[in-house]
Structures are given as structure tokens and as C-alpha cells.
Short mmCIF file of C-alpha atoms in Angstrom, two decimals:
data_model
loop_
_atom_site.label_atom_id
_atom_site.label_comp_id
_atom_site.label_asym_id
_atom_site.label_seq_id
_atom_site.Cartn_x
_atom_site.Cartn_y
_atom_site.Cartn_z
CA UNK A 2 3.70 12.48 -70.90
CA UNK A 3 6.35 12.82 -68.18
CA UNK A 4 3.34 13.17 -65.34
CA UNK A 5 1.56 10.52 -66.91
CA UNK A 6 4.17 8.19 -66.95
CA UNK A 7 5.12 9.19 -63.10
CA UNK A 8 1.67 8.84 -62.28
CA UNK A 9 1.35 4.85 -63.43
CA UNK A 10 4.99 4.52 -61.93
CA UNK A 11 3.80 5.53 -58.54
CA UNK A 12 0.94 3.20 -59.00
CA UNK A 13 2.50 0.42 -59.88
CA UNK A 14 4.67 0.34 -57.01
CA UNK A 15 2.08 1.82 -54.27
CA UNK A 16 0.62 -0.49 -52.05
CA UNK A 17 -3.05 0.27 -51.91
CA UNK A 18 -5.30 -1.94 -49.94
CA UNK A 19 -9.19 -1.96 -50.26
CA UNK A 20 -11.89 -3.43 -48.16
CA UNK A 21 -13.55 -2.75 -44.95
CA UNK A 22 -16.69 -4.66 -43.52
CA UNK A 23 -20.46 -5.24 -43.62
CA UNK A 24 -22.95 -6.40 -40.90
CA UNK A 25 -26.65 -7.45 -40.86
CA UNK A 26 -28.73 -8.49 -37.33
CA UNK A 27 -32.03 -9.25 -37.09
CA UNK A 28 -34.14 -9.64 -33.70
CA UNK A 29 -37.40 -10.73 -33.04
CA UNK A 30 -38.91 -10.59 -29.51
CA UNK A 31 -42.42 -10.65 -28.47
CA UNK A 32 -44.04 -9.64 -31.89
CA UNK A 33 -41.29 -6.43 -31.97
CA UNK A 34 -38.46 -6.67 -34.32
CA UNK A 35 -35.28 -5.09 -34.61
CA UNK A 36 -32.82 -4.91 -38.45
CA UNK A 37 -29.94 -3.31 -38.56
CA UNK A 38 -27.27 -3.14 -41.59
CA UNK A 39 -23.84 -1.87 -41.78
CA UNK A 40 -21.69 -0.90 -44.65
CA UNK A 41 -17.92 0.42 -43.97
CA UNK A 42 -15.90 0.30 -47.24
CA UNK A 43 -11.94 1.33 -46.54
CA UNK A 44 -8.91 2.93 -48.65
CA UNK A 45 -5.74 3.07 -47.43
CA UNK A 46 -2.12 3.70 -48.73
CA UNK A 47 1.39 2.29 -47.25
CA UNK A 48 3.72 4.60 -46.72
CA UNK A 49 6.22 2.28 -45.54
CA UNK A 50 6.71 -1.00 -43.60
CA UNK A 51 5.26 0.53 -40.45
CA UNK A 52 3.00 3.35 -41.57
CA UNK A 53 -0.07 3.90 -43.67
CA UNK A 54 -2.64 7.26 -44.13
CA UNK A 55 -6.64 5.81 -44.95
CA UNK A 56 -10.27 6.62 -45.32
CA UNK A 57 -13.31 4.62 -43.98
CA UNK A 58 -16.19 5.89 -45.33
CA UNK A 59 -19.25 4.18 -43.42
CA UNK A 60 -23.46 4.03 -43.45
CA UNK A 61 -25.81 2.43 -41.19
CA UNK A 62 -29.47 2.06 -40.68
CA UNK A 63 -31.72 0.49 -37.82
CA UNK A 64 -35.39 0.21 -38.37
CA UNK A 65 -37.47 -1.21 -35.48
CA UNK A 66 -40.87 -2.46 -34.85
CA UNK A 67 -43.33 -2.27 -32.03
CA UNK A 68 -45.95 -2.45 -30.46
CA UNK A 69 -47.03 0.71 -28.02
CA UNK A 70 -50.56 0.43 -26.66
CA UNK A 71 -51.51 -1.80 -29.18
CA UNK A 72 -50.61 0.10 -32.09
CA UNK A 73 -47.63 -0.91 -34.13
CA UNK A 74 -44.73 1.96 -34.15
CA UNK A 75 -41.87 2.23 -36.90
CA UNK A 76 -38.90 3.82 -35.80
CA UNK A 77 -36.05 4.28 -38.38
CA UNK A 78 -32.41 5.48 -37.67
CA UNK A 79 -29.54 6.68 -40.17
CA UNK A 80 -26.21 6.68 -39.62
CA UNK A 81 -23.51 8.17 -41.77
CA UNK A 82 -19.66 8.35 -40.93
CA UNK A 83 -16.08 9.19 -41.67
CA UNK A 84 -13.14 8.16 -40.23
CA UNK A 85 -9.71 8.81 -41.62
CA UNK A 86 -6.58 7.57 -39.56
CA UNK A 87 -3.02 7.07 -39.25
CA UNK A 88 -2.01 3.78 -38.33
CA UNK A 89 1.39 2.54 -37.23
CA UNK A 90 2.41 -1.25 -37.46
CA UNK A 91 4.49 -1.67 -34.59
CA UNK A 92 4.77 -5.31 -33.82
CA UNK A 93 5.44 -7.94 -37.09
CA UNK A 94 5.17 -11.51 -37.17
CA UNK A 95 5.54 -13.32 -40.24
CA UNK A 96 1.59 -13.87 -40.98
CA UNK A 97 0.46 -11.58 -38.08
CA UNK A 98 1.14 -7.67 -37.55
CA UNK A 99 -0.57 -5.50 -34.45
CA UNK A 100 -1.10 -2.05 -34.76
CA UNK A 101 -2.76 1.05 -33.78
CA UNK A 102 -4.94 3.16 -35.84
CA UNK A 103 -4.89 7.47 -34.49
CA UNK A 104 -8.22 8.63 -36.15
CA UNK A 105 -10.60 11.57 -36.04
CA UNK A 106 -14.67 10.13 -36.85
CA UNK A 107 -17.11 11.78 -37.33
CA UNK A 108 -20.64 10.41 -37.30
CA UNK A 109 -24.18 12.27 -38.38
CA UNK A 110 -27.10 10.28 -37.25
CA UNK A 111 -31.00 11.33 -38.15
CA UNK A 112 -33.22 9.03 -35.84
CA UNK A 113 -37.04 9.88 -36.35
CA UNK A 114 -36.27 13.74 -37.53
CA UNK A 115 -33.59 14.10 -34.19
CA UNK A 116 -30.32 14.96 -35.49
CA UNK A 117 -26.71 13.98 -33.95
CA UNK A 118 -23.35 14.82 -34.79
CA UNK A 119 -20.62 13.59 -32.96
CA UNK A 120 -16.78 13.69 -33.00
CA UNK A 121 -13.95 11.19 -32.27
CA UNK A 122 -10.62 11.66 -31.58
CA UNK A 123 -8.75 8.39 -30.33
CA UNK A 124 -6.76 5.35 -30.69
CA UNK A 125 -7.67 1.75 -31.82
CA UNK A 126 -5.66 -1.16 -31.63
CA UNK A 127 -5.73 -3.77 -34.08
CA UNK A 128 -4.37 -7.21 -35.70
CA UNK A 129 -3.97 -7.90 -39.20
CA UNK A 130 -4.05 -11.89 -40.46
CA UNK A 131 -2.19 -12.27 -43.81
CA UNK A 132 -4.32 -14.84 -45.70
CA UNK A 133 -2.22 -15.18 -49.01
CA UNK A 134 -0.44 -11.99 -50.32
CA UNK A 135 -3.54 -10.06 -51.48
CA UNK A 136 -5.92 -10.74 -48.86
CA UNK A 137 -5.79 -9.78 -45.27
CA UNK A 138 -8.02 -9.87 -42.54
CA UNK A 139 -8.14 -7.25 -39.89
CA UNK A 140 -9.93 -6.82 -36.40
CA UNK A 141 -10.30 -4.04 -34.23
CA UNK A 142 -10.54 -3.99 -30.65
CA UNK A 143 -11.58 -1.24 -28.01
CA UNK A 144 -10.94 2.39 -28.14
CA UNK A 145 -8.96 5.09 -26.42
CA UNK A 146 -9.71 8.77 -26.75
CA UNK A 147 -12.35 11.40 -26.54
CA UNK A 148 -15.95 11.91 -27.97
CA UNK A 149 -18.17 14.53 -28.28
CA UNK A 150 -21.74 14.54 -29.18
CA UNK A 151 -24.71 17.28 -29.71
CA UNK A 152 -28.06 17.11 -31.12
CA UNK A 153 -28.64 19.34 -34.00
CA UNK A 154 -31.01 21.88 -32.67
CA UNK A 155 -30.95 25.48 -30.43
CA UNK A 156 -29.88 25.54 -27.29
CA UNK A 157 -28.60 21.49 -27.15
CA UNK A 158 -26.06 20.89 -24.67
CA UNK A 159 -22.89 18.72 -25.64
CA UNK A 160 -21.82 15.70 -23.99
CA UNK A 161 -18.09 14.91 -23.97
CA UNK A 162 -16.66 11.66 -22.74
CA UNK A 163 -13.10 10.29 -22.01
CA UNK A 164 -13.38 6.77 -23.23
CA UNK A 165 -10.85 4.00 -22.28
CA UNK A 166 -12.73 1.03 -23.32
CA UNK A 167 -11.04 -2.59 -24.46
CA UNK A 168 -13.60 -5.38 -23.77
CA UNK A 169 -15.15 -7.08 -26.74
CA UNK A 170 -18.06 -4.90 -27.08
CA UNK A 171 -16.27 -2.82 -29.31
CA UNK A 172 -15.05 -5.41 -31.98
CA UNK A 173 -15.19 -5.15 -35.71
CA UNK A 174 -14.08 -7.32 -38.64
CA UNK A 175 -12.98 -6.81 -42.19
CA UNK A 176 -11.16 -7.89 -45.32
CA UNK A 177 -8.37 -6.27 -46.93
CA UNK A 178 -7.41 -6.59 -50.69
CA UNK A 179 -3.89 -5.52 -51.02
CA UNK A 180 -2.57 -4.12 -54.82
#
């Protein structure tokens, strides 16, 4: 009873947030098309005012369309990830807080029987938008760190990159409930 009751206690007062993001694009160029779809749901846990530990758990696919010498070609990609992180709060406004997220991804991706794995250690700055006092909304922006990727199979080589990379190409967008 004593572990149950400690158990709710330390739920009641933690301060769990939820969410994460989606995406969908569709293209269509000279009778080739091109879907995509994203799913990233996100756990994460505040340790404090300035710290919190979480989990994004994501899955992708891409299937494209096209024509090769007049016959019409399917290619389909997978994508699975996950990426937990530490992230640190270090500047606070009263609506508005930046931080920086210190994660470790990894990613598994199965295009057309060709199988990737690749690992991410880095840093990723971010803003957080206080709607109301349950829902946030968070952006990402640009990454700093090191990847590695190999194809599954004998006698691959892997390719490692040093990544310092803060334009808007690398910009993602979420919700966060907040318990």
C-alpha cells in the first residue's frame, strides 16, 4: 500500500508532457509522384525548472512513382527511429523558453530490400511557445554533432560525418501536452 500510494504521489506531482509531431507531402511532377508520412510521438519527464530526460519514438515511409523507359516503377522506403535526449532549458521568458536537446538517434531504414542503420550523437537547439498551461508548442532547429551510417550487408563501408548544420532545412514542429 505504501508503494502504491508513493507511486500516485509521484504522479501527481510529476510533470509529464506528451506529444511530438506528424507530417504528410505529396508531389506530383510529370506523371511521377512522390508521398511521404511522418509520425514522431514524444514522452518526456521534468526533472526540474531547467532539466528534463525523454523518448521520441518515430516512423516514416516514402513511396514513389515513376516512370523508367516507359514502365511505371514503385519504390517504397521505411524508416524507423529512436531518439532519447537530455534537454536543458537555459534561457526563460515568461511564454517563451530556448533550449538544447543532447540526444543519441538511431534510425533503421529498409528502402527496396537495402538496409541502413545509422547513429546520432549531437545537439539540437530549440524554442518552446507556452499556449495556455497544458499545451506547448515546440520547434527545433539545426543540429550539431556526429553521424554514422552503414548499410546492412558484408563488407559495407561506414560513412561518418561531423555535422554543424543551422539553416532551416532542418526544422521540425510539434505539440506538447503538459500533466
Amino acid at each position: 500500500m505504501t508503494l502504491a500510494a508513493a507511486c500516485m504521489a509521484a504522479t501527481m506531482n510529476a510533470q509529464v508532457y506528451v506529444g511530438g509531431g506528424i507530417g504528410l507531402q505529396s508531389t506530383s511532377y510529370d506523371g511521377n509522384s512522390d508521398t511521404y508520412i511522418k509520425f514522431m510521438p514524444e514522452i518526456g519527464y521534468n526533472l526540474n525548472e531547467n532539466w528534463a530526460l525523454g523518448i521520441a519514438l518515430g516512423y516514416s515511409e516514402n513511396n514513389t512513382t515513376f516512370t523508367l523507359g516507359g514502365v511505371d516503377e514503385k519504390k517504397k522506403s521505411k524508416k524507423f527511429q529512436v531518439s532519447p535526449y537530455v534537454r536543458y532549458t537555459f534561457v526563460k521568458f515568461e511564454k517563451v523558453n530556448l533550449f538544447v536537446d543532447g540526444g543519441l538517434d538511431y534510425t533503421h531504414t529498409d528502402s527496396a530490400g537495402d538496409k541502413i542503420n545509422e547513429f546520432a550523437l549531437g545537439l539540437r537547439p530549440g524554442v518552446t511557445v507556452s499556449l495556455n498551461d497544458k499545451l506547448s508548442f515546440v520547434a527545433h532547429a539545426g543540429f550539431l554533432g556526429w553521424r554514422t551510417s552503414k548499410a546492412d550487408q558484408e563488407g559495407a563501408k561506414a560513412y561518418n560525418t561531423f555535422c554543424f548544420d543551422f539553416d532551416g532545412s532542418d526544422l521540425s514542429f510539434g505539440l506538447y501536452y503538459n500533466f
